[in-house]
Amino acid sequence: MTMDYLKPLPTLTESNRPFWVAAHDERLCMQRCMSCQHVRFPISHVCPRCLSYQFEWHELSGRGVIYSYIVYHQVYNQAFKLDVPYNVAMIQLEEGPRMYSNIIGVPNSVPKVGDAVEVAFERVTSEIALPRFRLAKAHGRTADSHQTSSMDAS
């Protein structure tokens, strides 16, 4: 557990606290509308599908696919200076919502749009665990099975 995490951290609020408490417990939970069952993210007070204010927190499978993927080679925020190059992926979760995260465990050249992924939590403070994603074991291109070549060394 890194207590001197220097990157931006979420501010816990009454609205987002259940998400971060679940993440701390290594569970991916999002709001589900009690009227139409729509699972939504980001967090909101009203369902974007049916406009209901009634929701519950629902644990998701943590599985999805890479919907979009980019590797940053420039420093846009000094907090990420030592991470360059780093990736940002939009994950399409099985339950419907999309969320931004990072793909971990493989070189940046390995993940591709459409690859299956599974959530993996990175504890960065005593209160915060960030949801990251790994290539799914069933996909066949995990960190264990990838052979790094000279082209992947970036």
CSV table of N, CA and C in Angstrom, one decimal:
chain,number,residue,atom,x,y,z
A,1,MET,N,0.8,-1.2,0.0
A,1,MET,CA,0.0,0.0,0.0
A,1,MET,C,0.9,1.2,0.0
A,2,THR,N,0.7,2.1,-1.0
A,2,THR,CA,1.5,3.3,-1.1
A,2,THR,C,0.8,4.5,-0.4
A,3,MET,N,1.4,5.0,0.7
A,3,MET,CA,0.7,6.1,1.4
A,3,MET,C,1.1,7.4,0.9
A,4,ASP,N,2.1,7.5,0.1
A,4,ASP,CA,2.6,8.8,-0.5
A,4,ASP,C,2.2,8.9,-2.0
A,5,TYR,N,1.0,8.5,-2.3
A,5,TYR,CA,0.5,8.5,-3.7
A,5,TYR,C,0.3,10.0,-4.1
A,6,LEU,N,1.0,10.4,-5.1
A,6,LEU,CA,1.1,11.8,-5.5
A,6,LEU,C,0.2,12.2,-6.7
A,7,LYS,N,-0.6,11.3,-7.2
A,7,LYS,CA,-1.5,11.6,-8.3
A,7,LYS,C,-2.8,12.0,-7.8
A,8,PRO,N,-3.6,12.6,-8.7
A,8,PRO,CA,-4.9,13.1,-8.2
A,8,PRO,C,-5.8,11.9,-7.7
A,9,LEU,N,-6.5,12.2,-6.6
A,9,LEU,CA,-7.3,11.2,-5.9
A,9,LEU,C,-8.8,11.7,-6.0
A,10,PRO,N,-9.7,10.7,-6.0
A,10,PRO,CA,-11.1,11.1,-5.9
A,10,PRO,C,-11.4,11.8,-4.5
A,11,THR,N,-12.3,12.7,-4.5
A,11,THR,CA,-12.9,13.3,-3.3
A,11,THR,C,-14.1,12.5,-3.0
A,12,LEU,N,-14.1,11.9,-1.8
A,12,LEU,CA,-15.3,11.1,-1.4
A,12,LEU,C,-16.4,12.0,-1.0
A,13,THR,N,-17.6,11.7,-1.5
A,13,THR,CA,-18.8,12.5,-1.2
A,13,THR,C,-19.9,11.5,-0.8
A,14,GLU,N,-21.0,12.1,-0.3
A,14,GLU,CA,-22.1,11.2,0.0
A,14,GLU,C,-22.6,10.4,-1.2
A,15,SER,N,-22.5,11.0,-2.4
A,15,SER,CA,-23.0,10.3,-3.6
A,15,SER,C,-22.1,9.2,-4.1
A,16,ASN,N,-20.8,9.4,-4.0
A,16,ASN,CA,-19.8,8.4,-4.6
A,16,ASN,C,-19.2,7.5,-3.5
A,17,ARG,N,-19.5,7.7,-2.2
A,17,ARG,CA,-18.9,6.9,-1.2
A,17,ARG,C,-19.1,5.4,-1.4
A,18,PRO,N,-20.4,5.0,-1.7
A,18,PRO,CA,-20.6,3.5,-1.9
A,18,PRO,C,-19.7,2.9,-3.0
A,19,PHE,N,-19.4,3.7,-4.1
A,19,PHE,CA,-18.6,3.2,-5.1
A,19,PHE,C,-17.2,2.9,-4.6
A,20,TRP,N,-16.6,3.9,-3.8
A,20,TRP,CA,-15.2,3.8,-3.3
A,20,TRP,C,-15.1,2.8,-2.2
A,21,VAL,N,-16.1,2.7,-1.4
A,21,VAL,CA,-16.1,1.7,-0.3
A,21,VAL,C,-16.1,0.3,-0.9
A,22,ALA,N,-16.9,0.1,-1.9
A,22,ALA,CA,-16.9,-1.2,-2.6
A,22,ALA,C,-15.5,-1.5,-3.3
A,23,ALA,N,-14.9,-0.5,-3.9
A,23,ALA,CA,-13.6,-0.6,-4.5
A,23,ALA,C,-12.6,-0.9,-3.5
A,24,HIS,N,-12.7,-0.3,-2.3
A,24,HIS,CA,-11.7,-0.6,-1.2
A,24,HIS,C,-11.8,-2.1,-0.9
A,25,ASP,N,-13.0,-2.7,-1.0
A,25,ASP,CA,-13.2,-4.1,-0.7
A,25,ASP,C,-13.1,-5.0,-2.0
A,26,GLU,N,-12.5,-4.4,-3.0
A,26,GLU,CA,-12.2,-5.1,-4.3
A,26,GLU,C,-13.5,-5.6,-5.0
A,27,ARG,N,-14.5,-4.8,-4.9
A,27,ARG,CA,-15.7,-5.0,-5.6
A,27,ARG,C,-16.1,-3.9,-6.5
A,28,LEU,N,-16.5,-4.1,-7.7
A,28,LEU,CA,-16.9,-3.0,-8.6
A,28,LEU,C,-18.5,-2.9,-8.6
A,29,CYS,N,-18.9,-1.8,-8.0
A,29,CYS,CA,-20.4,-1.6,-7.8
A,29,CYS,C,-20.8,-0.3,-8.5
A,30,MET,N,-21.9,-0.3,-9.1
A,30,MET,CA,-22.5,0.9,-9.7
A,30,MET,C,-24.0,0.9,-9.4
A,31,GLN,N,-24.6,2.1,-9.7
A,31,GLN,CA,-26.0,2.3,-9.4
A,31,GLN,C,-26.8,1.5,-10.5
A,32,ARG,N,-27.9,0.9,-10.0
A,32,ARG,CA,-28.9,0.3,-10.8
A,32,ARG,C,-30.3,0.8,-10.5
A,33,CYS,N,-30.9,1.3,-11.6
A,33,CYS,CA,-32.3,1.9,-11.4
A,33,CYS,C,-33.2,0.8,-10.9
A,34,MET,N,-34.0,1.1,-9.9
A,34,MET,CA,-35.0,0.2,-9.4
A,34,MET,C,-36.3,0.1,-10.3
A,35,SER,N,-36.4,1.1,-11.2
A,35,SER,CA,-37.6,1.1,-12.1
A,35,SER,C,-37.4,0.4,-13.4
A,36,CYS,N,-36.2,0.6,-14.0
A,36,CYS,CA,-36.0,0.0,-15.3
A,36,CYS,C,-34.8,-0.9,-15.4
A,37,GLN,N,-34.1,-1.0,-14.2
A,37,GLN,CA,-32.9,-1.9,-14.1
A,37,GLN,C,-31.7,-1.5,-14.8
A,38,HIS,N,-31.7,-0.2,-15.4
A,38,HIS,CA,-30.5,0.3,-16.1
A,38,HIS,C,-29.3,0.5,-15.1
A,39,VAL,N,-28.2,0.0,-15.5
A,39,VAL,CA,-27.0,0.2,-14.6
A,39,VAL,C,-26.3,1.4,-15.2
A,40,ARG,N,-25.9,2.3,-14.3
A,40,ARG,CA,-25.4,3.6,-14.8
A,40,ARG,C,-24.1,4.0,-14.1
A,41,PHE,N,-23.3,4.7,-14.9
A,41,PHE,CA,-22.0,5.3,-14.5
A,41,PHE,C,-21.7,6.3,-15.5
A,42,PRO,N,-21.3,7.5,-15.2
A,42,PRO,CA,-21.0,7.9,-13.8
A,42,PRO,C,-22.2,8.0,-12.9
A,43,ILE,N,-21.9,8.2,-11.6
A,43,ILE,CA,-22.9,8.3,-10.6
A,43,ILE,C,-23.8,9.5,-10.8
A,44,SER,N,-25.1,9.3,-10.7
A,44,SER,CA,-26.0,10.4,-10.8
A,44,SER,C,-27.2,10.2,-9.9
A,45,HIS,N,-28.0,11.2,-9.7
A,45,HIS,CA,-29.2,11.1,-8.8
A,45,HIS,C,-30.4,10.7,-9.6
A,46,VAL,N,-30.4,10.7,-10.9
A,46,VAL,CA,-31.5,10.3,-11.7
A,46,VAL,C,-31.1,9.4,-12.8
A,47,CYS,N,-32.0,8.4,-13.1
A,47,CYS,CA,-31.7,7.5,-14.2
A,47,CYS,C,-31.8,8.2,-15.5
A,48,PRO,N,-30.8,8.1,-16.4
A,48,PRO,CA,-30.8,8.8,-17.7
A,48,PRO,C,-31.8,8.1,-18.7
A,49,ARG,N,-32.2,6.9,-18.4
A,49,ARG,CA,-33.1,6.1,-19.2
A,49,ARG,C,-34.6,6.4,-18.9
A,50,CYS,N,-35.0,6.4,-17.6
A,50,CYS,CA,-36.4,6.5,-17.3
A,50,CYS,C,-36.7,7.7,-16.4
A,51,LEU,N,-35.7,8.4,-15.9
A,51,LEU,CA,-35.7,9.6,-15.0
A,51,LEU,C,-36.2,9.3,-13.6
A,52,SER,N,-36.1,8.0,-13.2
A,52,SER,CA,-36.4,7.6,-11.8
A,52,SER,C,-35.3,8.1,-10.9
A,53,TYR,N,-35.7,8.4,-9.7
A,53,TYR,CA,-34.8,8.7,-8.6
A,53,TYR,C,-34.4,7.6,-7.7
A,54,GLN,N,-35.1,6.4,-8.0
A,54,GLN,CA,-34.9,5.3,-7.1
A,54,GLN,C,-33.8,4.4,-7.7
A,55,PHE,N,-32.8,4.1,-6.9
A,55,PHE,CA,-31.7,3.2,-7.3
A,55,PHE,C,-31.1,2.4,-6.2
A,56,GLU,N,-30.4,1.4,-6.5
A,56,GLU,CA,-29.6,0.6,-5.5
A,56,GLU,C,-28.2,0.4,-6.0
A,57,TRP,N,-27.3,0.1,-5.1
A,57,TRP,CA,-25.9,-0.2,-5.5
A,57,TRP,C,-25.9,-1.7,-5.9
A,58,HIS,N,-25.3,-2.0,-7.0
A,58,HIS,CA,-25.3,-3.3,-7.6
A,58,HIS,C,-23.9,-3.7,-7.9
A,59,GLU,N,-23.5,-4.9,-7.4
A,59,GLU,CA,-22.1,-5.4,-7.7
A,59,GLU,C,-22.1,-6.0,-9.1
A,60,LEU,N,-21.1,-5.6,-9.9
A,60,LEU,CA,-20.9,-6.0,-11.2
A,60,LEU,C,-19.9,-7.2,-11.3
A,61,SER,N,-19.9,-7.8,-12.5
A,61,SER,CA,-19.0,-8.9,-12.7
A,61,SER,C,-17.5,-8.5,-12.7
A,62,GLY,N,-17.3,-7.3,-13.1
A,62,GLY,CA,-15.9,-6.8,-13.3
A,62,GLY,C,-15.3,-7.2,-14.7
A,63,ARG,N,-16.1,-7.8,-15.5
A,63,ARG,CA,-15.7,-8.2,-16.9
A,63,ARG,C,-16.2,-7.2,-17.9
A,64,GLY,N,-15.4,-7.1,-19.0
A,64,GLY,CA,-15.8,-6.2,-20.1
A,64,GLY,C,-14.9,-6.4,-21.2
A,65,VAL,N,-14.9,-5.4,-22.2
A,65,VAL,CA,-14.0,-5.4,-23.3
A,65,VAL,C,-13.5,-4.0,-23.5
A,66,ILE,N,-12.3,-3.9,-24.1
A,66,ILE,CA,-11.7,-2.6,-24.4
A,66,ILE,C,-12.5,-2.0,-25.5
A,67,TYR,N,-13.2,-0.9,-25.2
A,67,TYR,CA,-14.0,-0.1,-26.2
A,67,TYR,C,-13.1,0.9,-27.0
A,68,SER,N,-12.2,1.5,-26.3
A,68,SER,CA,-11.3,2.5,-26.9
A,68,SER,C,-10.0,2.4,-26.1
A,69,TYR,N,-8.9,2.8,-26.7
A,69,TYR,CA,-7.6,2.6,-26.1
A,69,TYR,C,-6.6,3.6,-26.7
A,70,ILE,N,-5.8,4.3,-25.8
A,70,ILE,CA,-4.8,5.2,-26.3
A,70,ILE,C,-3.6,5.1,-25.3
A,71,VAL,N,-2.4,5.4,-25.9
A,71,VAL,CA,-1.2,5.5,-25.1
A,71,VAL,C,-0.7,6.9,-25.2
A,72,TYR,N,-0.5,7.5,-24.0
A,72,TYR,CA,0.0,8.9,-23.9
A,72,TYR,C,1.6,8.8,-23.9
A,73,HIS,N,2.2,9.6,-24.7
A,73,HIS,CA,3.7,9.7,-24.8
A,73,HIS,C,4.2,11.0,-24.4
A,74,GLN,N,3.3,11.9,-24.0
A,74,GLN,CA,3.7,13.3,-23.5
A,74,GLN,C,3.1,13.5,-22.1
A,75,VAL,N,3.8,14.4,-21.4
A,75,VAL,CA,3.4,14.7,-20.0
A,75,VAL,C,2.3,15.8,-20.1
A,76,TYR,N,1.1,15.5,-19.7
A,76,TYR,CA,0.1,16.5,-19.6
A,76,TYR,C,-0.2,16.9,-18.2
A,77,ASN,N,0.2,16.1,-17.2
A,77,ASN,CA,0.1,16.4,-15.8
A,77,ASN,C,1.3,15.9,-15.2
A,78,GLN,N,2.0,16.8,-14.4
A,78,GLN,CA,3.3,16.4,-13.8
A,78,GLN,C,3.2,15.2,-12.9
A,79,ALA,N,2.1,14.9,-12.3
A,79,ALA,CA,1.9,13.8,-11.5
A,79,ALA,C,2.1,12.5,-12.2
A,80,PHE,N,2.0,12.5,-13.5
A,80,PHE,CA,2.1,11.3,-14.3
A,80,PHE,C,3.4,11.2,-15.1
A,81,LYS,N,4.3,12.1,-14.8
A,81,LYS,CA,5.6,12.3,-15.5
A,81,LYS,C,6.4,11.0,-15.5
A,82,LEU,N,6.5,10.3,-14.4
A,82,LEU,CA,7.3,9.0,-14.4
A,82,LEU,C,6.6,7.8,-15.0
A,83,ASP,N,5.3,8.0,-15.3
A,83,ASP,CA,4.5,6.9,-16.0
A,83,ASP,C,4.6,6.9,-17.5
A,84,VAL,N,5.0,8.0,-18.1
A,84,VAL,CA,5.0,8.1,-19.5
A,84,VAL,C,6.0,7.1,-20.2
A,85,PRO,N,5.5,6.3,-21.2
A,85,PRO,CA,4.2,6.3,-21.7
A,85,PRO,C,3.2,5.5,-20.9
A,86,TYR,N,2.0,5.9,-20.8
A,86,TYR,CA,0.9,5.2,-20.1
A,86,TYR,C,-0.3,5.1,-20.9
A,87,ASN,N,-1.2,4.2,-20.6
A,87,ASN,CA,-2.4,4.0,-21.4
A,87,ASN,C,-3.6,4.4,-20.6
A,88,VAL,N,-4.6,4.8,-21.4
A,88,VAL,CA,-6.0,5.1,-20.9
A,88,VAL,C,-6.9,4.3,-21.8
A,89,ALA,N,-7.8,3.5,-21.1
A,89,ALA,CA,-8.8,2.7,-21.9
A,89,ALA,C,-10.2,3.0,-21.5
A,90,MET,N,-11.1,3.0,-22.4
A,90,MET,CA,-12.5,3.0,-22.1
A,90,MET,C,-13.0,1.6,-22.1
A,91,ILE,N,-13.5,1.1,-21.0
A,91,ILE,CA,-13.9,-0.3,-20.8
A,91,ILE,C,-15.5,-0.3,-21.0
A,92,GLN,N,-15.9,-1.2,-21.9
A,92,GLN,CA,-17.4,-1.5,-22.0
A,92,GLN,C,-17.7,-2.6,-21.1
A,93,LEU,N,-18.3,-2.4,-19.9
A,93,LEU,CA,-18.6,-3.5,-19.0
A,93,LEU,C,-19.7,-4.4,-19.5
A,94,GLU,N,-19.7,-5.6,-19.0
A,94,GLU,CA,-20.7,-6.6,-19.4
A,94,GLU,C,-22.1,-6.1,-19.1
A,95,GLU,N,-22.3,-5.3,-18.0
A,95,GLU,CA,-23.6,-4.9,-17.6
A,95,GLU,C,-24.0,-3.6,-18.3
A,96,GLY,N,-23.2,-3.0,-19.2
A,96,GLY,CA,-23.6,-1.9,-20.0
A,96,GLY,C,-22.8,-0.6,-19.9
A,97,PRO,N,-22.5,-0.2,-18.6
A,97,PRO,CA,-21.8,1.1,-18.5
A,97,PRO,C,-20.4,1.0,-19.1
A,98,ARG,N,-19.9,2.2,-19.4
A,98,ARG,CA,-18.5,2.3,-19.9
A,98,ARG,C,-17.8,3.2,-18.8
A,99,MET,N,-16.5,2.8,-18.6
A,99,MET,CA,-15.7,3.6,-17.7
A,99,MET,C,-14.3,3.7,-18.2
A,100,TYR,N,-13.6,4.8,-17.8
A,100,TYR,CA,-12.2,5.0,-18.1
A,100,TYR,C,-11.3,4.3,-17.0
A,101,SER,N,-10.2,3.7,-17.5
A,101,SER,CA,-9.3,3.1,-16.5
A,101,SER,C,-8.0,2.9,-17.3
A,102,ASN,N,-7.2,2.0,-16.7
A,102,ASN,CA,-5.9,1.7,-17.3
A,102,ASN,C,-5.8,0.1,-17.5
A,103,ILE,N,-5.1,-0.3,-18.5
A,103,ILE,CA,-4.8,-1.7,-18.7
A,103,ILE,C,-3.4,-2.0,-18.0
A,104,ILE,N,-3.4,-2.9,-17.1
A,104,ILE,CA,-2.1,-3.2,-16.4
A,104,ILE,C,-1.7,-4.7,-16.7
A,105,GLY,N,-0.4,-4.9,-16.4
A,105,GLY,CA,0.1,-6.3,-16.5
A,105,GLY,C,0.7,-6.7,-17.8
A,106,VAL,N,0.6,-5.8,-18.8
A,106,VAL,CA,1.2,-6.1,-20.1
A,106,VAL,C,1.8,-4.8,-20.7
A,107,PRO,N,2.7,-4.9,-21.6
A,107,PRO,CA,3.2,-3.7,-22.3
A,107,PRO,C,2.1,-3.0,-23.0
A,108,ASN,N,2.3,-1.7,-23.2
A,108,ASN,CA,1.2,-0.9,-23.8
A,108,ASN,C,0.9,-1.3,-25.2
A,109,SER,N,1.8,-2.0,-25.9
A,109,SER,CA,1.6,-2.4,-27.3
A,109,SER,C,0.7,-3.6,-27.4
A,110,VAL,N,0.4,-4.3,-26.3
A,110,VAL,CA,-0.4,-5.5,-26.4
A,110,VAL,C,-1.9,-5.3,-26.4
A,111,PRO,N,-2.5,-4.5,-25.5
A,111,PRO,CA,-4.0,-4.5,-25.5
A,111,PRO,C,-4.5,-3.9,-26.9
A,112,LYS,N,-5.6,-4.4,-27.3
A,112,LYS,CA,-6.3,-4.0,-28.5
A,112,LYS,C,-7.8,-3.8,-28.3
A,113,VAL,N,-8.4,-2.9,-29.0
A,113,VAL,CA,-9.8,-2.7,-28.9
A,113,VAL,C,-10.5,-4.1,-29.2
A,114,GLY,N,-11.5,-4.4,-28.3
A,114,GLY,CA,-12.2,-5.7,-28.4
A,114,GLY,C,-11.6,-6.7,-27.5
A,115,ASP,N,-10.4,-6.6,-26.9
A,115,ASP,CA,-9.9,-7.5,-26.0
A,115,ASP,C,-10.8,-7.6,-24.7
A,116,ALA,N,-10.9,-8.8,-24.2
A,116,ALA,CA,-11.7,-9.1,-23.0
A,116,ALA,C,-10.8,-8.7,-21.8
A,117,VAL,N,-11.4,-8.1,-20.8
A,117,VAL,CA,-10.6,-7.6,-19.6
A,117,VAL,C,-11.4,-8.0,-18.3
A,118,GLU,N,-10.7,-8.0,-17.2
A,118,GLU,CA,-11.2,-8.2,-15.9
A,118,GLU,C,-10.7,-7.1,-14.9
A,119,VAL,N,-11.5,-6.7,-14.0
A,119,VAL,CA,-11.1,-5.7,-13.1
A,119,VAL,C,-10.0,-6.2,-12.1
A,120,ALA,N,-9.1,-5.3,-11.8
A,120,ALA,CA,-8.1,-5.6,-10.8
A,120,ALA,C,-7.9,-4.3,-10.0
A,121,PHE,N,-7.9,-4.4,-8.7
A,121,PHE,CA,-7.9,-3.1,-7.9
A,121,PHE,C,-6.5,-2.8,-7.4
A,122,GLU,N,-6.1,-1.6,-7.5
A,122,GLU,CA,-4.8,-1.1,-7.0
A,122,GLU,C,-5.0,-0.2,-5.8
A,123,ARG,N,-4.6,-0.7,-4.7
A,123,ARG,CA,-4.7,0.1,-3.4
A,123,ARG,C,-3.6,1.2,-3.4
A,124,VAL,N,-4.1,2.5,-3.4
A,124,VAL,CA,-3.1,3.6,-3.5
A,124,VAL,C,-3.0,4.4,-2.2
A,125,THR,N,-4.0,4.3,-1.4
A,125,THR,CA,-4.0,4.8,0.0
A,125,THR,C,-4.7,3.9,0.9
A,126,SER,N,-4.8,4.2,2.2
A,126,SER,CA,-5.5,3.3,3.1
A,126,SER,C,-7.0,3.3,2.8
A,127,GLU,N,-7.5,4.4,2.2
A,127,GLU,CA,-9.0,4.5,1.9
A,127,GLU,C,-9.3,4.2,0.4
A,128,ILE,N,-8.4,4.4,-0.5
A,128,ILE,CA,-8.7,4.3,-1.9
A,128,ILE,C,-8.0,3.2,-2.6
A,129,ALA,N,-8.9,2.4,-3.3
A,129,ALA,CA,-8.4,1.3,-4.3
A,129,ALA,C,-9.0,1.7,-5.6
A,130,LEU,N,-8.1,1.8,-6.6
A,130,LEU,CA,-8.5,2.3,-8.0
A,130,LEU,C,-8.8,1.0,-8.8
A,131,PRO,N,-10.0,1.0,-9.5
A,131,PRO,CA,-10.2,-0.1,-10.4
A,131,PRO,C,-9.4,0.1,-11.7
A,132,ARG,N,-8.5,-0.9,-11.9
A,132,ARG,CA,-7.7,-1.0,-13.2
A,132,ARG,C,-8.2,-2.3,-13.9
A,133,PHE,N,-7.7,-2.6,-15.0
A,133,PHE,CA,-8.1,-3.8,-15.7
A,133,PHE,C,-6.9,-4.6,-16.3
A,134,ARG,N,-7.1,-5.9,-16.3
A,134,ARG,CA,-6.1,-6.8,-16.9
A,134,ARG,C,-6.8,-7.5,-18.0
A,135,LEU,N,-5.9,-8.0,-19.0
A,135,LEU,CA,-6.5,-8.8,-20.1
A,135,LEU,C,-7.0,-10.1,-19.4
A,136,ALA,N,-8.2,-10.5,-19.8
A,136,ALA,CA,-8.8,-11.7,-19.2
A,136,ALA,C,-8.0,-12.9,-19.5
A,137,LYS,N,-7.9,-13.8,-18.6
A,137,LYS,CA,-7.1,-15.1,-18.7
A,137,LYS,C,-7.6,-15.9,-19.9
A,138,ALA,N,-8.9,-15.9,-20.1
A,138,ALA,CA,-9.5,-16.7,-21.2
A,138,ALA,C,-9.1,-16.1,-22.6
A,139,HIS,N,-8.6,-14.9,-22.6
A,139,HIS,CA,-8.3,-14.2,-23.9
A,139,HIS,C,-7.0,-14.7,-24.5
A,140,GLY,N,-6.1,-15.2,-23.6
A,140,GLY,CA,-4.9,-15.8,-24.2
A,140,GLY,C,-3.7,-14.9,-24.3
A,141,ARG,N,-3.9,-13.6,-24.0
A,141,ARG,CA,-2.8,-12.6,-24.2
A,141,ARG,C,-2.6,-11.9,-22.8
A,142,THR,N,-2.4,-12.7,-21.8
A,142,THR,CA,-2.1,-12.1,-20.5
A,142,THR,C,-0.7,-11.8,-20.3
A,143,ALA,N,-0.4,-11.2,-19.2
A,143,ALA,CA,1.0,-10.9,-18.8
A,143,ALA,C,1.9,-12.2,-18.8
A,144,ASP,N,1.3,-13.3,-18.3
A,144,ASP,CA,2.0,-14.5,-18.2
A,144,ASP,C,2.4,-15.1,-19.5
A,145,SER,N,1.5,-14.9,-20.5
A,145,SER,CA,1.7,-15.6,-21.8
A,145,SER,C,2.4,-14.7,-22.8
A,146,HIS,N,2.6,-13.4,-22.5
A,146,HIS,CA,3.2,-12.5,-23.5
A,146,HIS,C,4.7,-12.6,-23.5
A,147,GLN,N,5.3,-12.7,-24.7
A,147,GLN,CA,6.7,-12.7,-24.8
A,147,GLN,C,7.1,-11.3,-25.2
A,148,THR,N,7.9,-10.5,-24.4
A,148,THR,CA,8.3,-9.2,-24.8
A,148,THR,C,9.3,-9.2,-25.8
A,149,SER,N,9.1,-8.4,-26.9
A,149,SER,CA,10.1,-8.3,-28.0
A,149,SER,C,10.7,-6.9,-27.9
A,150,SER,N,11.7,-6.7,-28.7
A,150,SER,CA,12.3,-5.4,-28.7
A,150,SER,C,11.4,-4.3,-29.1
A,151,MET,N,10.3,-4.6,-29.9
A,151,MET,CA,9.4,-3.6,-30.3
A,151,MET,C,8.5,-3.2,-29.1
A,152,ASP,N,8.3,-4.0,-28.1
A,152,ASP,CA,7.5,-3.7,-27.0
A,152,ASP,C,8.2,-2.9,-25.9
A,153,ALA,N,9.4,-2.6,-26.0
A,153,ALA,CA,10.2,-2.1,-24.9
A,153,ALA,C,9.9,-0.6,-24.7
A,154,SER,N,9.0,0.0,-25.4
A,154,SER,CA,8.7,1.5,-25.2
A,154,SER,C,8.0,1.8,-23.9
